[in-house]
XYZ file of C-alpha atoms in Angstrom:
440
model
C -13.835 7.425 -1.552
C -17.126 9.412 -1.973
C -17.244 12.500 0.609
C -19.916 14.512 2.095
C -17.388 17.300 1.055
C -18.971 17.042 -2.262
C -22.214 18.537 -1.107
C -20.638 20.990 1.249
C -18.227 22.569 -0.818
C -18.834 21.913 -4.439
C -20.642 25.384 -4.864
C -17.421 26.983 -3.893
C -15.156 24.942 -5.751
C -16.754 25.700 -9.123
C -15.926 29.460 -9.265
C -12.658 28.824 -7.570
C -11.452 26.343 -10.299
C -12.748 28.454 -12.968
C -10.497 31.405 -11.803
C -7.471 29.197 -10.681
C -7.304 26.111 -12.453
C -4.290 26.854 -14.563
C -2.471 29.037 -12.330
C 0.073 26.522 -10.965
C 1.848 23.425 -11.786
C 1.598 20.248 -9.531
C 4.889 20.073 -7.669
C 6.954 16.899 -7.820
C 7.990 15.115 -4.849
C 9.346 11.753 -6.020
C 13.079 11.551 -6.331
C 15.165 9.722 -9.090
C 16.517 6.344 -8.157
C 20.157 6.267 -7.328
C 20.893 2.573 -8.012
C 20.500 2.498 -11.779
C 20.385 -1.326 -12.008
C 18.349 -2.089 -8.933
C 17.734 -5.394 -7.225
C 15.171 -8.007 -8.189
C 11.672 -7.520 -6.674
C 12.258 -6.219 -3.359
C 11.472 -8.912 -0.632
C 9.430 -7.689 2.443
C 11.565 -6.661 5.461
C 9.250 -8.949 7.615
C 10.801 -12.309 6.882
C 9.020 -15.092 8.672
C 10.288 -18.008 6.798
C 9.349 -20.579 9.737
C 5.768 -19.439 10.034
C 3.028 -21.705 9.296
C 0.276 -18.997 9.053
C 0.428 -15.850 6.982
C -2.381 -13.145 7.064
C -3.022 -11.037 4.120
C -5.232 -8.013 4.995
C -6.889 -5.859 2.572
C -8.743 -2.469 3.629
C -11.312 -1.013 1.446
C -12.171 2.731 0.850
C -14.984 4.626 2.509
C -13.536 7.473 4.405
C -13.516 7.339 8.397
C -16.027 4.681 8.107
C -13.454 2.420 6.478
C -10.568 3.595 8.572
C -12.658 2.936 11.755
C -13.967 -0.535 10.645
C -10.351 -1.825 9.686
C -8.988 -0.391 12.872
C -11.511 -2.540 14.938
C -10.266 -5.574 12.799
C -6.603 -4.743 14.125
C -7.781 -4.498 17.405
C -9.301 -8.094 17.378
C -6.286 -9.362 15.873
C -4.462 -8.211 18.739
C -6.862 -9.735 21.102
C -6.417 -13.097 19.409
C -2.625 -12.664 19.594
C -2.457 -12.804 15.718
C -0.976 -9.401 14.828
C 2.439 -10.906 14.352
C 0.919 -13.130 11.695
C 0.147 -10.136 9.353
C 2.451 -10.237 6.422
C 0.724 -7.922 3.940
C -1.743 -4.992 4.303
C -2.957 -3.646 0.936
C -5.130 -0.636 1.364
C -7.352 1.999 -0.604
C -8.585 5.420 0.172
C -9.980 5.464 3.760
C -8.482 2.125 4.599
C -4.900 3.562 3.774
C -4.951 5.970 6.840
C -5.129 2.861 8.902
C -2.668 0.530 7.038
C -0.135 3.540 6.795
C -0.287 4.401 10.550
C 0.077 0.758 11.694
C 2.934 0.231 9.080
C 4.854 3.208 10.666
C 3.929 2.964 14.325
C 2.879 -0.592 15.173
C 0.819 -0.957 18.242
C 1.139 2.485 19.122
C -1.948 2.826 16.839
C -4.061 1.491 19.686
C -2.861 4.348 21.878
C -3.248 7.442 19.632
C -4.980 6.829 16.308
C -8.366 7.813 17.476
C -6.981 11.130 18.632
C -4.767 11.647 15.518
C -7.268 10.908 13.055
C -10.457 8.747 13.676
C -12.082 11.489 15.957
C -10.132 14.501 14.759
C -12.178 17.231 12.705
C -10.172 17.037 9.604
C -12.902 17.433 7.374
C -14.102 20.638 9.180
C -10.639 22.005 8.942
C -10.391 21.215 5.103
C -13.907 22.816 4.343
C -12.952 26.046 6.501
C -9.674 26.320 4.536
C -11.147 25.760 1.081
C -14.308 28.060 1.442
C -12.213 30.895 2.750
C -11.920 33.485 0.010
C -8.583 34.586 1.189
C -7.293 31.046 0.320
C -8.769 30.833 -3.091
C -5.712 31.864 -5.216
C -3.167 30.231 -2.981
C -5.257 26.754 -3.072
C -5.827 26.483 -6.816
C -7.224 23.154 -8.127
C -3.885 21.902 -9.252
C -2.420 22.353 -5.801
C -5.166 21.524 -3.405
C -4.072 17.927 -2.782
C -0.682 19.247 -2.016
C -2.207 21.294 0.938
C -4.108 17.982 2.126
C -0.780 16.144 1.928
C 1.023 18.533 4.035
C -1.861 18.729 6.643
C -1.668 14.803 6.819
C 2.058 14.896 7.248
C 1.863 17.470 9.888
C -1.005 16.229 11.932
C -0.964 12.367 11.277
C 1.969 10.747 9.856
C 4.728 12.785 11.226
C 6.465 13.631 7.918
C 7.497 9.905 7.559
C 8.448 8.221 4.497
C 8.295 4.758 3.073
C 11.924 4.246 4.252
C 10.474 4.825 7.879
C 8.271 1.752 7.616
C 8.904 -0.803 10.418
C 11.395 -3.485 9.417
C 9.591 -5.966 11.694
C 6.196 -4.817 10.298
C 4.011 -6.109 7.347
C 4.466 -5.119 3.859
C 2.317 -2.081 3.299
C 0.841 -1.571 -0.071
C -1.064 1.879 -0.693
C -3.274 2.039 -3.719
C -4.095 4.595 -5.994
C -5.410 5.080 -9.641
C -3.406 6.318 -12.533
C -5.435 8.512 -14.851
C -3.178 7.822 -17.910
C -3.391 4.096 -17.912
C -6.773 3.535 -16.031
C -4.961 1.050 -13.715
C -4.430 0.803 -9.933
C -1.026 2.306 -9.017
C 0.533 0.628 -6.003
C 3.262 2.460 -3.836
C 5.736 -0.337 -4.081
C 9.318 -0.476 -4.818
C 8.493 -2.361 -7.892
C 6.278 0.185 -9.426
C 8.529 2.990 -8.309
C 11.448 1.142 -10.067
C 9.281 1.384 -13.280
C 9.468 5.163 -13.101
C 13.057 4.962 -11.943
C 12.380 6.647 -8.698
C 13.217 6.088 -4.970
C 10.252 4.843 -2.902
C 12.039 5.010 0.442
C 12.292 8.761 0.274
C 8.431 9.218 -0.751
C 6.230 10.842 1.989
C 3.706 8.395 3.515
C 1.273 11.321 3.670
C 1.389 12.121 -0.001
C 0.608 8.435 -0.789
C -2.170 8.524 1.481
C -3.668 11.491 -0.118
C -3.283 10.196 -3.574
C -5.133 6.953 -2.470
C -7.930 8.980 -1.127
C -7.886 12.010 -3.566
C -11.636 12.062 -4.854
C -11.648 13.561 -8.447
C -13.019 17.003 -8.727
C -12.874 17.707 -5.129
C -9.061 17.132 -4.935
C -6.227 17.425 -7.661
C -4.323 14.525 -8.640
C -0.954 13.791 -7.098
C 1.812 13.795 -9.781
C 4.849 11.586 -10.142
C 7.600 12.195 -12.451
C 8.565 9.191 -14.839
C 12.424 9.408 -14.867
C 14.525 7.724 -17.280
C 18.049 5.997 -16.959
C 17.367 2.902 -14.839
C 17.485 -0.875 -16.136
C 13.995 -2.712 -15.690
C 13.810 -5.762 -13.489
C 14.132 -8.880 -15.913
C 10.509 -9.951 -15.304
C 9.260 -6.195 -16.325
C 10.230 -6.395 -19.868
C 9.638 -10.054 -20.823
C 6.895 -11.418 -22.664
C 5.475 -14.514 -21.166
C 3.081 -16.841 -22.934
C 1.400 -17.329 -19.704
C 0.110 -13.932 -19.306
C -2.810 -14.095 -21.685
C -6.172 -13.393 -19.754
C -7.810 -10.069 -19.615
C -6.811 -9.804 -15.960
C -3.106 -10.240 -17.038
C -3.410 -7.718 -19.853
C -4.962 -5.138 -17.445
C -2.155 -5.964 -14.816
C 0.684 -5.186 -17.393
C -0.587 -1.874 -18.449
C 1.903 -0.654 -16.041
C 4.663 -1.408 -18.649
C 3.540 1.686 -20.416
C 5.876 3.585 -17.935
C 8.835 2.174 -19.714
C 7.901 4.509 -22.740
C 9.340 7.612 -21.025
C 8.495 9.807 -24.083
C 4.679 9.319 -23.887
C 4.440 8.637 -20.294
C 6.756 11.453 -18.683
C 4.338 11.853 -15.790
C 1.861 9.822 -13.576
C -1.460 11.452 -12.335
C -2.772 9.665 -9.356
C -6.378 9.923 -7.796
C -8.574 7.993 -5.476
C -7.649 4.188 -5.440
C -11.219 3.126 -5.298
C -11.751 4.012 -8.806
C -9.500 1.137 -10.031
C -10.321 -1.283 -6.955
C -11.989 -0.406 -3.804
C -11.236 -3.404 -2.070
C -7.272 -3.290 -2.461
C -7.182 -6.833 -3.938
C -6.364 -6.232 -7.524
C -2.761 -5.003 -6.557
C -2.149 -8.349 -5.238
C -3.323 -9.934 -8.530
C -1.045 -7.489 -10.519
C 1.884 -9.093 -8.423
C 0.699 -12.594 -9.227
C 0.437 -11.861 -12.854
C 3.921 -10.300 -13.040
C 5.538 -13.359 -11.304
C 4.079 -15.751 -14.075
C 0.899 -16.502 -12.155
C 3.016 -18.446 -9.743
C 1.856 -18.106 -6.190
C 4.982 -19.731 -4.747
C 7.001 -16.983 -6.471
C 4.646 -14.471 -4.747
C 5.037 -16.053 -1.292
C 8.769 -15.767 -1.632
C 8.375 -12.100 -2.589
C 6.354 -11.626 0.438
C 8.813 -13.423 2.724
C 6.482 -16.355 3.534
C 7.779 -19.264 1.362
C 7.029 -21.882 4.054
C 3.607 -20.868 4.983
C 0.885 -23.839 5.223
C -2.042 -21.667 5.915
C -2.620 -18.305 4.136
C -5.572 -16.333 4.852
C -6.890 -13.386 2.882
C -8.940 -10.866 5.147
C -10.965 -8.520 2.935
C -12.196 -5.629 5.185
C -15.062 -4.210 3.027
C -16.686 -1.133 4.352
C -18.547 -0.564 1.131
C -21.771 1.644 1.322
C -25.271 0.730 0.171
C -27.832 2.516 -2.082
C -30.241 4.763 -0.532
C -33.613 2.977 -0.131
C -35.374 6.191 -0.440
C -34.334 6.464 -4.158
C -37.246 4.058 -5.302
C -39.867 5.871 -2.924
C -39.489 9.257 -4.321
C -41.464 10.371 -7.445
C -38.987 13.462 -8.041
C -35.604 12.409 -9.417
C -32.684 12.262 -7.062
C -30.561 15.317 -6.649
C -26.862 15.448 -7.781
C -25.269 14.211 -4.643
C -27.548 11.050 -4.412
C -27.202 10.418 -8.129
C -23.400 10.742 -8.039
C -23.278 8.551 -4.780
C -25.538 5.851 -6.356
C -23.657 5.586 -9.471
C -20.434 5.063 -7.718
C -21.976 2.534 -5.191
C -23.363 0.511 -8.141
C -19.879 0.456 -9.953
C -17.967 -0.467 -6.687
C -20.482 -3.320 -5.722
C -20.421 -4.988 -9.086
C -16.692 -4.816 -9.268
C -16.164 -5.979 -5.702
C -18.384 -9.040 -6.244
C -16.341 -9.809 -9.406
C -12.862 -9.249 -7.445
C -14.045 -11.435 -4.679
C -15.060 -14.059 -7.144
C -11.794 -13.988 -8.664
C -9.977 -14.514 -5.422
C -11.923 -17.638 -4.322
C -11.713 -19.136 -7.806
C -7.812 -18.727 -7.646
C -7.268 -20.656 -4.338
C -7.262 -24.204 -6.176
C -4.934 -23.037 -8.697
C -2.491 -21.513 -6.118
C -2.768 -24.783 -3.867
C -1.907 -26.977 -6.737
C 1.327 -24.705 -7.761
C 2.565 -24.763 -4.164
C 1.789 -28.286 -3.462
C 3.281 -29.757 -6.668
C 6.534 -28.260 -5.758
C 6.617 -29.052 -2.274
C 5.511 -32.721 -2.948
C 8.353 -32.946 -5.471
C 10.997 -31.985 -2.581
C 9.048 -34.112 0.073
C 6.374 -36.542 -0.484
C 4.996 -35.707 2.756
C 4.039 -32.117 1.684
C 1.873 -32.942 -1.287
C -1.077 -31.278 0.455
C 0.789 -28.874 2.548
C -1.050 -25.353 2.032
C -4.597 -24.290 2.518
C -6.074 -20.685 1.618
C -8.862 -19.024 3.724
C -10.996 -16.143 2.086
C -12.283 -14.171 5.240
C -14.666 -11.134 3.920
C -16.086 -8.834 6.506
C -18.664 -6.446 5.477
C -21.820 -4.596 6.991
C -24.419 -7.104 5.697
C -23.053 -9.745 8.185
C -24.461 -7.699 11.035
C -27.880 -7.659 12.470
C -30.288 -5.930 9.754
C -30.926 -2.785 11.692
C -27.136 -2.399 12.361
C -26.147 -3.421 8.936
C -28.452 -0.580 7.481
C -27.108 2.023 9.901
C -23.653 1.391 8.799
C -23.993 0.880 5.223
C -25.928 4.146 4.994
C -23.013 6.114 7.041
C -21.902 8.798 4.661
C -18.417 8.501 3.190
C -16.747 11.423 5.052
C -13.436 12.135 6.672
C -15.304 13.092 9.669
C -17.799 11.308 11.977
C -19.012 11.731 15.465
C -16.980 9.906 18.128
C -19.822 7.684 19.065
C -20.244 6.559 15.402
C -16.532 5.842 15.291
C -16.743 3.597 18.379
C -19.575 1.734 16.998
C -17.732 1.094 13.634
C -14.650 -0.061 15.623
C -16.694 -2.301 17.546
C -18.421 -3.748 14.457
C -15.033 -4.650 13.017
C -13.983 -6.428 16.273
C -17.270 -8.264 16.570
C -17.374 -9.265 12.667
C -14.078 -10.778 12.850
C -14.639 -12.738 15.961
C -17.899 -14.015 14.558
C -16.596 -15.065 11.284
C -17.244 -18.737 10.459
C -14.203 -18.786 8.167
C -12.006 -16.962 10.623
C -12.907 -19.336 13.367
C -12.266 -22.247 11.192
C -8.818 -20.851 10.628
C -8.352 -20.540 14.412
C -9.441 -24.227 14.817
C -7.157 -25.507 12.133
C -4.107 -23.693 13.344
C -4.636 -25.389 16.737
C -4.718 -28.877 15.197
């Protein structure tokens, strides 16, 4: 998540970091696991074993722009009476505010989320705090994100933990980036078992802070990698099926079993590793022998016949003024352009990876179902529903894609982005195909 904060407070952060960067240690908030043996991969609490339809949502990064856009998609799903079909939400950075709040409070999100976050001057409060000289030594670089996490807990999430997520709600996967492995780190029971830690006691506000902790502006969030627990059987096996570059990248998380060389996990913005929130799903697929039927069982949707992955992509665009100016771009414009270029290229590859995997997954599921029942030889269908600003009319698309990635937008801009999320889902050809198919 690239923030307008970069421009507004960088001049203040440099001297502050010079004087205070080494004054404090980052506090540890994750607790060691109490069940040393653990269970197998923790299945989603939202078991809908008889449902024919399953929706998997991914919310991208992009600050309040992304949070508002994804909130609009939830509003349209409610209008279509499809919220109960959402089984998984995987989110990054700005999108994590929406997913976490919905995971905790359900449809209450439509009553107070705009007041609690979308239209709240969070960024103004952070800037005022960070640039106040009286706070410089209390808010050194190493504990700056701890202040932000406390603010999010107090103002938005009510000091809730992962154990407070609704039992009847979807599985919520909040994603950050681990600086030591270069991998996406998902806040899941599976990953926390790798570091022998208890996810249920970890604060939601801290996870969202990690997911949106822009490097340089905010300090990494630190987890302790405890020892003493027994890895799940699939976390230590060596499968011949896991040979692709994607699989090897996914399995970098096995480094956490080396407690001596990886005693800590330092987390920053999830958009660095995956700005769409999709890669964490592929990591789960890789871990489970690239067998999507096993993944469906993990998510509690083993009998689904239609699986739709809805990608809410609030990524920004390159500033068209760059090519029209003889003078080289300033620091802010250059940093923003580099980030946008990297994200767009990676996003495109990730979406291709999803669509190219559908045939393989359909074959895996249908072969097993066909063996059990000859009538189920063609019993599952996948849908990829990507929503992005380029699908809007040209002028509107330009307006939203050039909206700064910030933690604070004008209320009228928030309303426009929310409406854009509703409109794009309602008008999506693939979404309407899904609606037509489920009525057959």
